[in-house]
Amino acid sequence: MSSTWTPAPQAETGAAAASDPAIQRIVADMSRVTFADPSLLNILLRMHRSARLMVAGPLRQRLVVLLELTGTHTALAVTDSPAATHARLLG
């Protein structure tokens, strides 16, 4: 038996929004993510290309490890909570 995993529709929508110039900022609330693999990393990097992505935590250890192992933890703007992200956006 085989299975196929596809990203959540919201993730694909976020990736598509990254190319829309009318979207000023994309906030990815990752505080409830329990599984992270290269597919998730790919979606985050696609959204990051627009330079408008902010990742809201707190991040679970698996996601932290994935970001650190791939070196992307230094490239992504990550905050400790959705509230911290909101505060940072209002600057």
mmCIF file of C-alpha atoms in Angstrom:
data_model
loop_
_atom_site.group_PDB
_atom_site.id
_atom_site.type_symbol
_atom_site.label_atom_id
_atom_site.label_comp_id
_atom_site.label_asym_id
_atom_site.label_seq_id
_atom_site.Cartn_x
_atom_site.Cartn_y
_atom_site.Cartn_z
ATOM 1 C CA MET A 1 0.000 0.000 0.000
ATOM 2 C CA SER A 2 1.336 3.410 -0.880
ATOM 3 C CA SER A 3 0.233 6.846 0.136
ATOM 4 C CA THR A 4 0.721 10.277 -1.294
ATOM 5 C CA TRP A 5 1.145 13.378 0.810
ATOM 6 C CA THR A 6 0.170 16.775 -0.496
ATOM 7 C CA PRO A 7 0.628 20.128 1.240
ATOM 8 C CA ALA A 8 -2.317 21.747 2.947
ATOM 9 C CA PRO A 9 -4.286 24.031 0.625
ATOM 10 C CA GLN A 10 -3.409 26.979 2.856
ATOM 11 C CA ALA A 11 0.301 26.383 2.303
ATOM 12 C CA GLU A 12 -0.094 26.287 -1.455
ATOM 13 C CA THR A 13 -2.242 29.421 -1.274
ATOM 14 C CA GLY A 14 0.516 31.150 0.692
ATOM 15 C CA ALA A 15 3.097 30.120 -1.867
ATOM 16 C CA ALA A 16 0.909 31.458 -4.672
ATOM 17 C CA ALA A 17 0.318 34.702 -2.753
ATOM 18 C CA ALA A 18 4.063 35.288 -2.641
ATOM 19 C CA SER A 19 3.986 36.209 -6.321
ATOM 20 C CA ASP A 20 1.069 38.646 -5.912
ATOM 21 C CA PRO A 21 2.433 42.202 -5.643
ATOM 22 C CA ALA A 22 -0.745 43.322 -3.853
ATOM 23 C CA ILE A 23 0.156 41.106 -0.863
ATOM 24 C CA GLN A 24 2.447 43.121 1.392
ATOM 25 C CA ARG A 25 3.314 40.505 4.017
ATOM 26 C CA ILE A 26 2.808 36.772 4.496
ATOM 27 C CA VAL A 27 2.755 35.429 8.034
ATOM 28 C CA ALA A 28 3.090 31.658 8.378
ATOM 29 C CA ASP A 29 1.865 30.636 11.830
ATOM 30 C CA MET A 30 3.944 27.530 12.484
ATOM 31 C CA SER A 31 3.109 27.273 16.188
ATOM 32 C CA ARG A 32 0.919 24.192 15.716
ATOM 33 C CA VAL A 33 2.999 22.364 13.108
ATOM 34 C CA THR A 34 3.817 18.877 14.378
ATOM 35 C CA PHE A 35 5.555 17.485 11.286
ATOM 36 C CA ALA A 36 8.168 19.137 9.117
ATOM 37 C CA ASP A 37 9.973 17.726 6.120
ATOM 38 C CA PRO A 38 11.614 19.063 2.936
ATOM 39 C CA SER A 39 8.181 19.657 1.357
ATOM 40 C CA LEU A 40 7.338 22.179 4.069
ATOM 41 C CA LEU A 41 10.776 23.725 3.734
ATOM 42 C CA ASN A 42 10.238 24.086 -0.018
ATOM 43 C CA ILE A 43 6.953 25.933 0.528
ATOM 44 C CA LEU A 44 8.535 28.264 3.102
ATOM 45 C CA LEU A 45 11.430 29.028 0.760
ATOM 46 C CA ARG A 46 9.058 29.706 -2.138
ATOM 47 C CA MET A 47 7.216 32.211 0.044
ATOM 48 C CA HIS A 48 10.527 33.632 1.317
ATOM 49 C CA ARG A 49 11.663 34.513 -2.209
ATOM 50 C CA SER A 50 9.228 37.412 -2.134
ATOM 51 C CA ALA A 51 11.079 38.790 0.943
ATOM 52 C CA ARG A 52 7.713 39.276 2.625
ATOM 53 C CA LEU A 53 7.497 36.064 4.658
ATOM 54 C CA MET A 54 7.492 36.064 8.441
ATOM 55 C CA VAL A 55 7.395 32.775 10.340
ATOM 56 C CA ALA A 56 5.509 32.898 13.638
ATOM 57 C CA GLY A 57 6.351 30.413 16.377
ATOM 58 C CA PRO A 58 6.961 29.078 18.831
ATOM 59 C CA LEU A 59 8.517 26.457 16.598
ATOM 60 C CA ARG A 60 8.484 22.812 17.586
ATOM 61 C CA GLN A 61 11.850 21.109 17.888
ATOM 62 C CA ARG A 62 11.476 19.127 14.639
ATOM 63 C CA LEU A 63 11.009 22.292 12.628
ATOM 64 C CA VAL A 64 13.896 24.011 14.411
ATOM 65 C CA VAL A 65 16.154 21.053 13.582
ATOM 66 C CA LEU A 66 15.056 21.078 9.919
ATOM 67 C CA LEU A 67 15.776 24.809 9.620
ATOM 68 C CA GLU A 68 19.143 24.491 11.363
ATOM 69 C CA LEU A 69 20.292 21.431 9.386
ATOM 70 C CA THR A 70 19.509 23.160 6.103
ATOM 71 C CA GLY A 71 20.915 26.529 7.157
ATOM 72 C CA THR A 72 17.641 28.308 6.447
ATOM 73 C CA HIS A 73 17.167 29.408 10.072
ATOM 74 C CA THR A 74 19.367 32.421 9.369
ATOM 75 C CA ALA A 75 17.490 33.425 6.218
ATOM 76 C CA LEU A 76 13.914 33.333 7.519
ATOM 77 C CA ALA A 77 12.401 36.019 9.745
ATOM 78 C CA VAL A 78 11.145 34.007 12.731
ATOM 79 C CA THR A 79 9.326 35.371 15.781
ATOM 80 C CA ASP A 80 8.391 33.644 19.037
ATOM 81 C CA SER A 81 4.633 34.039 18.635
ATOM 82 C CA PRO A 82 1.916 35.373 16.334
ATOM 83 C CA ALA A 83 1.585 38.341 18.729
ATOM 84 C CA ALA A 84 5.308 39.088 18.402
ATOM 85 C CA THR A 85 4.968 38.929 14.626
ATOM 86 C CA HIS A 86 2.075 41.391 14.756
ATOM 87 C CA ALA A 87 4.078 43.745 16.971
ATOM 88 C CA ARG A 88 7.073 43.516 14.652
ATOM 89 C CA LEU A 89 4.914 44.296 11.625
ATOM 90 C CA LEU A 90 3.530 47.395 13.296
ATOM 91 C CA GLY A 91 7.115 48.273 14.180
#
